[in-house]
Amino acid sequence: MRPLRRFRQLCSREIKDFAVCCETVGWWGAFLLRAWVKFSAIRRVGPRHWAAIARRSRGRRHLRSQIALVALAACLGGCGGYAAFDPESTSAVPLSGGAATAPNAASATTAADRRDAATLDTLFAGAADAASDEHAANTRPPVAVASAVDVAPPPVRLPEREIALPRGRAYLFRGVAGLIYSRGMDGLTERIRHTGVAASVQTYLVWRAAADQAIQDYRRDPAPIILIGHSMGGDSALSFAQRLNTENIPVSLLVTYDPTRIADDVPPNVERYINIFQSSNIMGGGNVLQASRFHGHYASFNLRNHSEIVHINIEKAERIQEQLVRKIVELSATSPTAQGEAVPLHLELPADAAIELWDSGLPVQAHAGDTLKSLAAAYHVPSWSLAEINGMSIRAPLSEGQRVVVPRHLVPMAVHSTVTSYAPTGQ
């Protein structure tokens, strides 16, 4: 219990600085930097002075606290210990139906342990949020992110009463040190649950057990499967999808927030894939590619020019979450194959552009005299997106019948779609 009492005395400002330093130079870099700053001044004073000796002793005790802090953050966030220390955690492996069941902490810990756990949870979560806020304040003013209602509307959207009720099971995964970095996944899980879709959130290390349970649930009651992961959790979501591919089970929607550069390719059983990443991030930066047999809808959004977004807050952007929840709500009524050819999108968003999550590109034919600017107005999309996708000037004249790719949203249909439209065999 003594380490927990010690951590209770640590201020959130100190942990916030530590989290920001970790984002910049990594765990060991931050640790060595803090140690060097702590002891460099003491060496200049000399060991003969009692005051210097006292400061050295305090510095060593502080250093031991920092070592324990690193170990605790890494172990709790990445190794499944979060569920044991967080009294309100929903990170247990989901049971039948895909909904996570909160662990019975009372049987494993005393009331004092639970109070200390709650203190740690509040401390780390507050530090991460404060770090994100300070980073945004020190950069340019935040750029507006397109919400599900603010973006340009699709051509035709059915009335809510004609859209099938939400169905499916969503599996979300935090990254390494998820107690600090991936708290946005918990908020997204709650948003999904409020729509009536079963959702669970857990550490990235338990994806195999979650996949085995998902296979059993799908065979018992087929329903759309949604996979979402942040950082290493994104890597786990891709591995989860690959595991389902070996069982010929489709994934209706797969979303990764800034996965790592060693993440797997998108397997062919995925019907819709969205990657939201920053190629400039050291901890993430994964530009995930399609596997050779992938034929679904693919959209990759590189946010490297959006300095208000970093690795530790990319999954917390509320309006991005709103767009994802909207897609999940309409998933059971949205057929991925009844809306034309799907062209993969690879977009690097300008710094002043709103973040709109399209599903894929739609090829259209231009008429003589058309330009990308006129087509952008006709299809309600920003002109920069057409210029980047098609590699030409927005004012260049187009010839009759020239192929132009336009970013688009998949829209729900009046007829209830089947659970899947593409279930591969083998790998």
Tab-separated table of C-alpha atoms in Angstrom:
chain	number	residue	atom	x	y	z
A	1	MET	CA	0.000	0.000	0.000
A	2	ARG	CA	2.940	2.394	0.530
A	3	PRO	CA	3.543	2.993	-3.209
A	4	LEU	CA	-0.118	3.859	-3.663
A	5	ARG	CA	0.020	6.390	-0.834
A	6	ARG	CA	3.135	7.865	-2.432
A	7	PHE	CA	1.389	8.204	-5.813
A	8	ARG	CA	-1.582	9.849	-4.140
A	9	GLN	CA	0.794	12.704	-3.190
A	10	LEU	CA	2.024	13.239	-6.749
A	11	CYS	CA	0.459	16.240	-8.498
A	12	SER	CA	-1.228	15.843	-11.866
A	13	ARG	CA	0.998	18.604	-13.285
A	14	GLU	CA	4.051	16.419	-12.810
A	15	ILE	CA	2.436	13.409	-14.493
A	16	LYS	CA	1.111	15.624	-17.279
A	17	ASP	CA	4.641	16.887	-18.044
A	18	PHE	CA	5.888	13.326	-17.962
A	19	ALA	CA	3.202	12.187	-20.421
A	20	VAL	CA	4.050	15.037	-22.831
A	21	CYS	CA	7.743	14.200	-22.590
A	22	CYS	CA	6.991	10.543	-23.321
A	23	GLU	CA	5.075	11.611	-26.454
A	24	THR	CA	8.147	13.496	-27.690
A	25	VAL	CA	11.141	11.311	-26.837
A	26	GLY	CA	9.707	8.006	-25.617
A	27	TRP	CA	9.575	6.358	-22.184
A	28	TRP	CA	13.325	5.894	-21.605
A	29	GLY	CA	14.189	9.247	-23.139
A	30	ALA	CA	11.814	10.995	-20.752
A	31	PHE	CA	13.144	9.042	-17.784
A	32	LEU	CA	16.807	9.860	-18.540
A	33	LEU	CA	16.018	13.493	-19.275
A	34	ARG	CA	14.277	13.973	-15.928
A	35	ALA	CA	17.074	12.154	-14.096
A	36	TRP	CA	19.745	14.337	-15.712
A	37	VAL	CA	17.932	17.570	-14.862
A	38	LYS	CA	17.393	16.374	-11.293
A	39	PHE	CA	21.042	15.552	-10.521
A	40	SER	CA	23.014	17.995	-12.672
A	41	ALA	CA	22.460	20.883	-10.248
A	42	ILE	CA	23.390	18.741	-7.235
A	43	ARG	CA	26.757	17.764	-8.697
A	44	ARG	CA	27.712	21.406	-9.116
A	45	VAL	CA	27.195	22.098	-5.409
A	46	GLY	CA	29.418	19.273	-4.196
A	47	PRO	CA	28.903	16.396	-1.739
A	48	ARG	CA	30.521	18.201	1.211
A	49	HIS	CA	27.573	20.467	1.850
A	50	TRP	CA	24.869	18.972	4.024
A	51	ALA	CA	22.181	20.802	2.037
A	52	ALA	CA	23.406	19.192	-1.163
A	53	ILE	CA	23.409	15.780	0.475
A	54	ALA	CA	19.844	16.298	1.648
A	55	ARG	CA	18.759	17.362	-1.832
A	56	ARG	CA	20.534	14.329	-3.296
A	57	SER	CA	18.656	12.045	-0.932
A	58	ARG	CA	15.329	13.617	-1.827
A	59	GLY	CA	16.243	13.380	-5.488
A	60	ARG	CA	16.922	9.658	-5.177
A	61	ARG	CA	13.590	9.081	-3.477
A	62	HIS	CA	11.926	11.098	-6.232
A	63	LEU	CA	13.786	9.055	-8.852
A	64	ARG	CA	12.499	5.813	-7.333
A	65	SER	CA	8.987	7.245	-7.527
A	66	GLN	CA	9.505	8.035	-11.203
A	67	ILE	CA	10.689	4.482	-11.886
A	68	ALA	CA	7.603	3.119	-10.159
A	69	LEU	CA	5.474	5.588	-12.112
A	70	VAL	CA	6.815	4.334	-15.450
A	71	ALA	CA	6.328	0.704	-14.451
A	72	LEU	CA	2.812	1.287	-13.173
A	73	ALA	CA	1.673	3.238	-16.238
A	74	ALA	CA	3.077	0.656	-18.657
A	75	CYS	CA	1.825	-2.371	-16.755
A	76	LEU	CA	-1.629	-1.075	-15.903
A	77	GLY	CA	-2.300	0.416	-19.325
A	78	GLY	CA	-0.832	-2.281	-21.527
A	79	CYS	CA	-0.837	-5.549	-19.641
A	80	GLY	CA	-4.433	-5.877	-18.550
A	81	GLY	CA	-3.869	-4.607	-15.010
A	82	TYR	CA	-6.134	-1.668	-15.726
A	83	ALA	CA	-9.193	-3.833	-15.194
A	84	ALA	CA	-8.010	-4.784	-11.713
A	85	PHE	CA	-7.155	-1.243	-10.624
A	86	ASP	CA	-10.117	0.604	-12.128
A	87	PRO	CA	-13.261	-0.088	-10.058
A	88	GLU	CA	-15.486	0.985	-12.972
A	89	SER	CA	-13.540	-0.707	-15.741
A	90	THR	CA	-15.394	-2.412	-18.596
A	91	SER	CA	-12.265	-3.929	-20.081
A	92	ALA	CA	-13.019	-7.545	-19.310
A	93	VAL	CA	-13.273	-9.919	-22.243
A	94	PRO	CA	-16.875	-9.687	-23.512
A	95	LEU	CA	-19.192	-12.553	-22.836
A	96	SER	CA	-22.101	-13.751	-24.948
A	97	GLY	CA	-23.581	-10.987	-27.038
A	98	GLY	CA	-20.395	-8.933	-27.092
A	99	ALA	CA	-21.156	-6.716	-24.088
A	100	ALA	CA	-18.375	-6.361	-21.563
A	101	THR	CA	-19.030	-7.288	-17.958
A	102	ALA	CA	-17.395	-5.239	-15.241
A	103	PRO	CA	-15.071	-7.349	-13.049
A	104	ASN	CA	-16.010	-7.986	-9.442
A	105	ALA	CA	-13.265	-5.951	-7.835
A	106	ALA	CA	-14.633	-6.419	-4.330
A	107	SER	CA	-13.636	-10.063	-4.311
A	108	ALA	CA	-10.020	-9.239	-5.127
A	109	THR	CA	-9.320	-5.983	-3.350
A	110	THR	CA	-10.271	-4.287	-0.119
A	111	ALA	CA	-12.182	-1.044	0.132
A	112	ALA	CA	-8.913	0.811	0.673
A	113	ASP	CA	-7.442	-0.726	-2.481
A	114	ARG	CA	-10.473	0.443	-4.446
A	115	ARG	CA	-10.098	3.997	-3.145
A	116	ASP	CA	-6.430	4.006	-4.103
A	117	ALA	CA	-7.300	2.588	-7.516
A	118	ALA	CA	-9.878	5.301	-8.089
A	119	THR	CA	-7.302	7.921	-7.088
A	120	LEU	CA	-4.813	6.541	-9.604
A	121	ASP	CA	-7.431	6.409	-12.344
A	122	THR	CA	-8.425	10.039	-11.786
A	123	LEU	CA	-4.806	11.150	-11.557
A	124	PHE	CA	-3.642	9.554	-14.791
A	125	ALA	CA	-6.753	10.353	-16.791
A	126	GLY	CA	-6.686	13.994	-15.705
A	127	ALA	CA	-3.008	14.245	-16.553
A	128	ALA	CA	-3.548	12.932	-20.066
A	129	ASP	CA	-6.442	15.307	-20.729
A	130	ALA	CA	-4.476	18.266	-19.380
A	131	ALA	CA	-1.494	17.348	-21.545
A	132	SER	CA	-3.690	17.305	-24.634
A	133	ASP	CA	-5.256	20.659	-23.735
A	134	GLU	CA	-1.888	22.323	-23.180
A	135	HIS	CA	-0.487	20.984	-26.453
A	136	ALA	CA	-3.442	22.384	-28.365
A	137	ALA	CA	-3.131	25.749	-26.615
A	138	ASN	CA	0.547	26.056	-27.601
A	139	THR	CA	-0.165	25.423	-31.277
A	140	ARG	CA	-2.487	27.078	-33.728
A	141	PRO	CA	-6.177	27.405	-32.822
A	142	PRO	CA	-8.061	24.119	-33.249
A	143	VAL	CA	-9.455	23.455	-36.704
A	144	ALA	CA	-13.120	22.588	-36.881
A	145	VAL	CA	-13.709	18.871	-37.371
A	146	ALA	CA	-16.663	17.927	-39.520
A	147	SER	CA	-19.463	16.300	-37.577
A	148	ALA	CA	-22.020	13.842	-38.861
A	149	VAL	CA	-24.533	16.670	-39.274
A	150	ASP	CA	-22.148	19.452	-40.360
A	151	VAL	CA	-20.582	17.680	-43.343
A	152	ALA	CA	-22.051	17.913	-46.821
A	153	PRO	CA	-25.041	15.560	-46.970
A	154	PRO	CA	-24.968	12.447	-49.155
A	155	PRO	CA	-27.159	12.541	-52.273
A	156	VAL	CA	-30.175	10.926	-50.578
A	157	ARG	CA	-30.596	9.863	-46.958
A	158	LEU	CA	-33.626	7.897	-45.861
A	159	PRO	CA	-35.869	9.121	-43.033
A	160	GLU	CA	-34.921	7.673	-39.660
A	161	ARG	CA	-38.142	5.633	-39.467
A	162	GLU	CA	-37.214	3.789	-42.677
A	163	ILE	CA	-33.723	2.818	-41.499
A	164	ALA	CA	-33.346	-0.571	-39.846
A	165	LEU	CA	-32.690	-0.583	-36.112
A	166	PRO	CA	-28.982	-0.656	-35.175
A	167	ARG	CA	-27.536	-4.140	-34.914
A	168	GLY	CA	-24.099	-5.567	-34.344
A	169	ARG	CA	-21.299	-6.112	-31.875
A	170	ALA	CA	-18.445	-3.644	-31.456
A	171	TYR	CA	-15.039	-4.586	-30.055
A	172	LEU	CA	-12.734	-1.688	-29.092
A	173	PHE	CA	-9.097	-1.890	-28.017
A	174	ARG	CA	-6.855	0.539	-26.125
A	175	GLY	CA	-3.150	0.867	-26.889
A	176	VAL	CA	-0.045	0.520	-24.729
A	177	ALA	CA	-0.397	2.486	-21.482
A	178	GLY	CA	-4.060	2.853	-22.350
A	179	LEU	CA	-4.773	4.288	-18.904
A	180	ILE	CA	-2.975	7.441	-20.081
A	181	TYR	CA	-3.301	7.490	-23.847
A	182	SER	CA	-6.485	5.684	-24.909
A	183	ARG	CA	-9.217	6.968	-22.615
A	184	GLY	CA	-11.119	8.220	-25.643
A	185	MET	CA	-11.934	4.603	-26.495
A	186	ASP	CA	-14.020	4.372	-23.318
A	187	GLY	CA	-16.078	7.394	-24.332
A	188	LEU	CA	-16.584	6.011	-27.835
A	189	THR	CA	-17.715	2.686	-26.350
A	190	GLU	CA	-20.387	4.445	-24.310
A	191	ARG	CA	-21.590	6.355	-27.384
A	192	ILE	CA	-21.967	3.094	-29.292
A	193	ARG	CA	-23.832	1.425	-26.435
A	194	HIS	CA	-26.314	4.273	-26.313
A	195	THR	CA	-27.345	3.438	-29.889
A	196	GLY	CA	-28.344	-0.096	-28.867
A	197	VAL	CA	-25.265	-1.825	-30.296
A	198	ALA	CA	-23.386	-4.076	-27.863
A	199	ALA	CA	-19.843	-2.771	-27.312
A	200	SER	CA	-16.839	-3.668	-25.170
A	201	VAL	CA	-13.464	-1.985	-24.608
A	202	GLN	CA	-10.336	-3.783	-23.465
A	203	THR	CA	-6.542	-3.792	-23.576
A	204	TYR	CA	-4.833	-4.650	-26.846
A	205	LEU	CA	-3.221	-7.780	-25.389
A	206	VAL	CA	-6.468	-9.769	-25.051
A	207	TRP	CA	-7.637	-9.588	-28.669
A	208	ARG	CA	-7.249	-13.359	-29.176
A	209	ALA	CA	-9.699	-14.235	-26.405
A	210	ALA	CA	-12.096	-11.561	-27.682
A	211	ALA	CA	-11.838	-12.959	-31.229
A	212	ASP	CA	-12.586	-16.495	-30.050
A	213	GLN	CA	-15.681	-15.222	-28.237
A	214	ALA	CA	-16.736	-13.201	-31.295
A	215	ILE	CA	-16.535	-16.312	-33.467
A	216	GLN	CA	-18.805	-18.231	-31.091
A	217	ASP	CA	-21.278	-15.336	-30.885
A	218	TYR	CA	-21.400	-14.903	-34.672
A	219	ARG	CA	-22.065	-18.601	-35.272
A	220	ARG	CA	-24.835	-18.514	-32.685
A	221	ASP	CA	-26.382	-15.204	-33.811
A	222	PRO	CA	-24.898	-13.565	-36.942
A	223	ALA	CA	-24.701	-9.778	-36.624
A	224	PRO	CA	-22.452	-7.056	-38.072
A	225	ILE	CA	-19.003	-6.961	-36.439
A	226	ILE	CA	-17.321	-3.596	-35.764
A	227	LEU	CA	-13.638	-3.385	-34.770
A	228	ILE	CA	-12.005	-0.154	-33.539
A	229	GLY	CA	-8.531	0.296	-32.053
A	230	HIS	CA	-6.130	3.061	-31.024
A	231	SER	CA	-2.341	2.781	-31.414
A	232	MET	CA	-1.361	-0.852	-30.644
A	233	GLY	CA	-5.077	-1.421	-30.188
A	234	GLY	CA	-5.409	-0.679	-33.908
A	235	ASP	CA	-2.825	-3.373	-34.637
A	236	SER	CA	-4.860	-5.757	-32.490
A	237	ALA	CA	-8.057	-4.874	-34.365
A	238	LEU	CA	-6.343	-5.791	-37.648
A	239	SER	CA	-5.105	-9.073	-36.162
A	240	PHE	CA	-8.630	-9.694	-34.855
A	241	ALA	CA	-9.990	-9.220	-38.400
A	242	GLN	CA	-7.373	-11.607	-39.798
A	243	ARG	CA	-8.399	-14.212	-37.233
A	244	LEU	CA	-12.031	-13.894	-38.372
A	245	ASN	CA	-10.888	-14.163	-41.982
A	246	THR	CA	-9.516	-17.645	-41.309
A	247	GLU	CA	-13.012	-18.598	-40.102
A	248	ASN	CA	-14.760	-17.006	-43.138
A	249	ILE	CA	-16.474	-14.448	-40.909
A	250	PRO	CA	-16.877	-10.916	-42.333
A	251	VAL	CA	-16.066	-7.642	-40.585
A	252	SER	CA	-18.602	-4.958	-41.451
A	253	LEU	CA	-16.496	-1.991	-40.300
A	254	LEU	CA	-12.862	-1.723	-39.171
A	255	VAL	CA	-11.462	1.588	-37.885
A	256	THR	CA	-7.899	2.226	-36.701
A	257	TYR	CA	-6.699	5.329	-34.886
A	258	ASP	CA	-2.991	5.922	-35.580
A	259	PRO	CA	-1.829	2.276	-35.632
A	260	THR	CA	1.872	1.448	-35.588
A	261	ARG	CA	4.061	1.080	-38.651
A	262	ILE	CA	4.235	-2.709	-38.180
A	263	ALA	CA	0.462	-3.255	-38.347
A	264	ASP	CA	-0.884	-5.974	-40.639
A	265	ASP	CA	-2.565	-5.228	-43.959
A	266	VAL	CA	-6.354	-5.085	-44.191
A	267	PRO	CA	-7.604	-8.663	-44.741
A	268	PRO	CA	-10.116	-9.450	-47.518
A	269	ASN	CA	-13.049	-10.185	-45.176
A	270	VAL	CA	-13.283	-6.483	-44.191
A	271	GLU	CA	-16.120	-4.715	-45.997
A	272	ARG	CA	-15.288	-1.139	-44.906
A	273	TYR	CA	-11.975	0.142	-43.541
A	274	ILE	CA	-11.087	3.611	-42.242
A	275	ASN	CA	-7.615	4.592	-41.046
A	276	ILE	CA	-7.140	7.904	-39.184
A	277	PHE	CA	-3.433	8.488	-38.616
A	278	GLN	CA	-0.532	10.952	-38.616
A	279	SER	CA	2.530	9.898	-40.577
A	280	SER	CA	4.628	12.258	-38.425
A	281	ASN	CA	3.878	10.365	-35.187
A	282	ILE	CA	6.652	8.192	-33.771
A	283	MET	CA	4.344	6.137	-31.552
A	284	GLY	CA	1.868	5.497	-34.384
A	285	GLY	CA	2.066	6.700	-37.966
A	286	GLY	CA	0.913	3.454	-39.575
A	287	ASN	CA	-0.286	3.851	-43.175
A	288	VAL	CA	-2.089	0.519	-43.360
A	289	LEU	CA	-2.429	-0.962	-46.847
A	290	GLN	CA	-4.944	-3.354	-48.385
A	291	ALA	CA	-4.117	-7.042	-48.664
A	292	SER	CA	-3.904	-8.433	-52.182
A	293	ARG	CA	-7.445	-9.876	-52.115
A	294	PHE	CA	-9.118	-6.933	-50.394
A	295	HIS	CA	-12.058	-5.566	-52.430
A	296	GLY	CA	-13.976	-3.559	-49.839
A	297	HIS	CA	-14.300	0.171	-49.197
A	298	TYR	CA	-11.036	1.779	-48.090
A	299	ALA	CA	-10.320	5.301	-46.863
A	300	SER	CA	-7.078	6.501	-45.266
A	301	PHE	CA	-6.821	9.982	-43.709
A	302	ASN	CA	-3.369	11.391	-42.921
A	303	LEU	CA	-3.706	14.229	-40.384
A	304	ARG	CA	-0.031	15.196	-40.289
A	305	ASN	CA	-0.912	18.835	-41.075
A	306	HIS	CA	-3.360	19.089	-38.154
A	307	SER	CA	-1.048	20.109	-35.339
A	308	GLU	CA	-3.930	20.359	-32.871
A	309	ILE	CA	-4.090	16.544	-33.000
A	310	VAL	CA	-1.402	14.284	-31.521
A	311	HIS	CA	-1.134	10.581	-30.779
A	312	ILE	CA	-2.609	10.873	-27.290
A	313	ASN	CA	-5.742	12.797	-28.285
A	314	ILE	CA	-6.496	11.581	-31.807
A	315	GLU	CA	-9.057	9.086	-30.510
A	316	LYS	CA	-10.700	11.699	-28.246
A	317	ALA	CA	-11.933	14.053	-31.011
A	318	GLU	CA	-15.656	14.072	-30.309
A	319	ARG	CA	-16.836	14.995	-33.792
A	320	ILE	CA	-14.811	12.207	-35.363
A	321	GLN	CA	-16.501	9.897	-32.882
A	322	GLU	CA	-19.872	11.303	-33.918
A	323	GLN	CA	-19.230	10.395	-37.541
A	324	LEU	CA	-18.149	6.865	-36.597
A	325	VAL	CA	-21.225	6.349	-34.413
A	326	ARG	CA	-23.431	7.517	-37.281
A	327	LYS	CA	-21.864	4.932	-39.571
A	328	ILE	CA	-22.385	2.208	-36.972
A	329	VAL	CA	-26.043	3.170	-36.486
A	330	GLU	CA	-26.677	2.882	-40.237
A	331	LEU	CA	-24.472	-0.182	-40.681
A	332	SER	CA	-27.185	-2.829	-40.664
A	333	ALA	CA	-29.078	-0.993	-43.448
A	334	THR	CA	-26.036	-0.095	-45.567
A	335	SER	CA	-25.072	-2.498	-48.330
A	336	PRO	CA	-21.381	-2.187	-49.259
A	337	THR	CA	-21.846	-3.695	-52.735
A	338	ALA	CA	-25.012	-2.031	-54.038
A	339	GLN	CA	-23.508	1.450	-54.505
A	340	GLY	CA	-21.087	1.095	-57.383
A	341	GLU	CA	-17.372	0.526	-57.715
A	342	ALA	CA	-15.260	1.281	-54.632
A	343	VAL	CA	-12.034	3.196	-55.314
A	344	PRO	CA	-9.545	3.351	-52.393
A	345	LEU	CA	-8.949	6.823	-50.940
A	346	HIS	CA	-5.548	8.010	-49.690
A	347	LEU	CA	-5.921	11.584	-48.466
A	348	GLU	CA	-3.534	13.971	-46.717
A	349	LEU	CA	-5.800	16.639	-45.277
A	350	PRO	CA	-4.763	20.317	-45.449
A	351	ALA	CA	-4.324	22.094	-42.116
A	352	ASP	CA	-7.446	24.220	-42.603
A	353	ALA	CA	-9.674	21.396	-43.899
A	354	ALA	CA	-12.471	19.884	-41.834
A	355	ILE	CA	-12.040	16.170	-41.158
A	356	GLU	CA	-14.799	14.364	-43.029
A	357	LEU	CA	-14.698	10.570	-42.974
A	358	TRP	CA	-15.681	9.347	-46.414
A	359	ASP	CA	-15.982	5.610	-47.033
A	360	SER	CA	-14.356	5.320	-50.460
A	361	GLY	CA	-14.164	6.931	-53.888
A	362	LEU	CA	-16.865	6.730	-56.560
A	363	PRO	CA	-15.836	6.992	-60.244
A	364	VAL	CA	-18.013	9.310	-62.329
A	365	GLN	CA	-17.868	10.559	-65.928
A	366	ALA	CA	-17.367	14.242	-66.649
A	367	HIS	CA	-18.987	16.229	-69.436
A	368	ALA	CA	-17.162	18.559	-71.799
A	369	GLY	CA	-16.467	21.855	-70.077
A	370	ASP	CA	-16.646	20.457	-66.556
A	371	THR	CA	-13.872	21.185	-64.062
A	372	LEU	CA	-13.048	19.651	-60.715
A	373	LYS	CA	-14.393	22.808	-59.108
A	374	SER	CA	-17.777	22.419	-60.796
A	375	LEU	CA	-17.915	18.718	-59.932
A	376	ALA	CA	-17.048	19.518	-56.314
A	377	ALA	CA	-20.052	21.832	-56.158
A	378	ALA	CA	-22.298	19.272	-57.819
A	379	TYR	CA	-21.325	16.435	-55.446
A	380	HIS	CA	-21.040	18.605	-52.306
A	381	VAL	CA	-17.381	17.785	-51.621
A	382	PRO	CA	-14.408	20.134	-51.095
A	383	SER	CA	-12.456	20.919	-54.238
A	384	TRP	CA	-9.105	20.104	-52.598
A	385	SER	CA	-10.206	16.462	-52.206
A	386	LEU	CA	-10.899	16.080	-55.935
A	387	ALA	CA	-7.590	17.728	-56.825
A	388	GLU	CA	-5.645	15.409	-54.505
A	389	ILE	CA	-7.477	12.212	-55.488
A	390	ASN	CA	-7.288	12.827	-59.237
A	391	GLY	CA	-3.910	14.586	-59.321
A	392	MET	CA	-4.922	17.619	-61.376
A	393	SER	CA	-5.765	21.299	-61.045
A	394	ILE	CA	-9.257	22.177	-59.868
A	395	ARG	CA	-9.642	24.575	-62.820
A	396	ALA	CA	-8.342	22.267	-65.557
A	397	PRO	CA	-11.057	21.566	-68.190
A	398	LEU	CA	-12.279	17.992	-68.399
A	399	SER	CA	-13.098	16.100	-71.574
A	400	GLU	CA	-16.352	14.311	-72.358
A	401	GLY	CA	-16.531	10.975	-70.543
A	402	GLN	CA	-13.305	11.563	-68.570
A	403	ARG	CA	-13.163	9.430	-65.399
A	404	VAL	CA	-13.089	11.393	-62.154
A	405	VAL	CA	-13.077	9.862	-58.671
A	406	VAL	CA	-15.316	11.585	-56.114
A	407	PRO	CA	-15.197	10.835	-52.358
A	408	ARG	CA	-18.500	9.517	-51.087
A	409	HIS	CA	-20.397	8.218	-48.064
A	410	LEU	CA	-22.235	4.926	-48.199
A	411	VAL	CA	-25.923	5.557	-47.529
A	412	PRO	CA	-28.506	3.262	-45.924
A	413	MET	CA	-31.017	1.471	-48.115
A	414	ALA	CA	-34.751	1.000	-47.569
A	415	VAL	CA	-34.409	-2.782	-47.750
A	416	HIS	CA	-32.691	-4.380	-44.785
A	417	SER	CA	-29.357	-5.736	-45.959
A	418	THR	CA	-27.898	-9.093	-45.064
A	419	VAL	CA	-25.171	-9.384	-42.470
A	420	THR	CA	-22.510	-9.685	-45.121
A	421	SER	CA	-22.085	-9.458	-48.834
A	422	TYR	CA	-18.555	-10.775	-49.078
A	423	ALA	CA	-17.356	-13.732	-47.062
A	424	PRO	CA	-14.063	-15.091	-48.453
A	425	THR	CA	-12.867	-18.639	-48.226
A	426	GLY	CA	-9.426	-19.253	-46.848
A	427	GLN	CA	-6.868	-16.472	-46.589
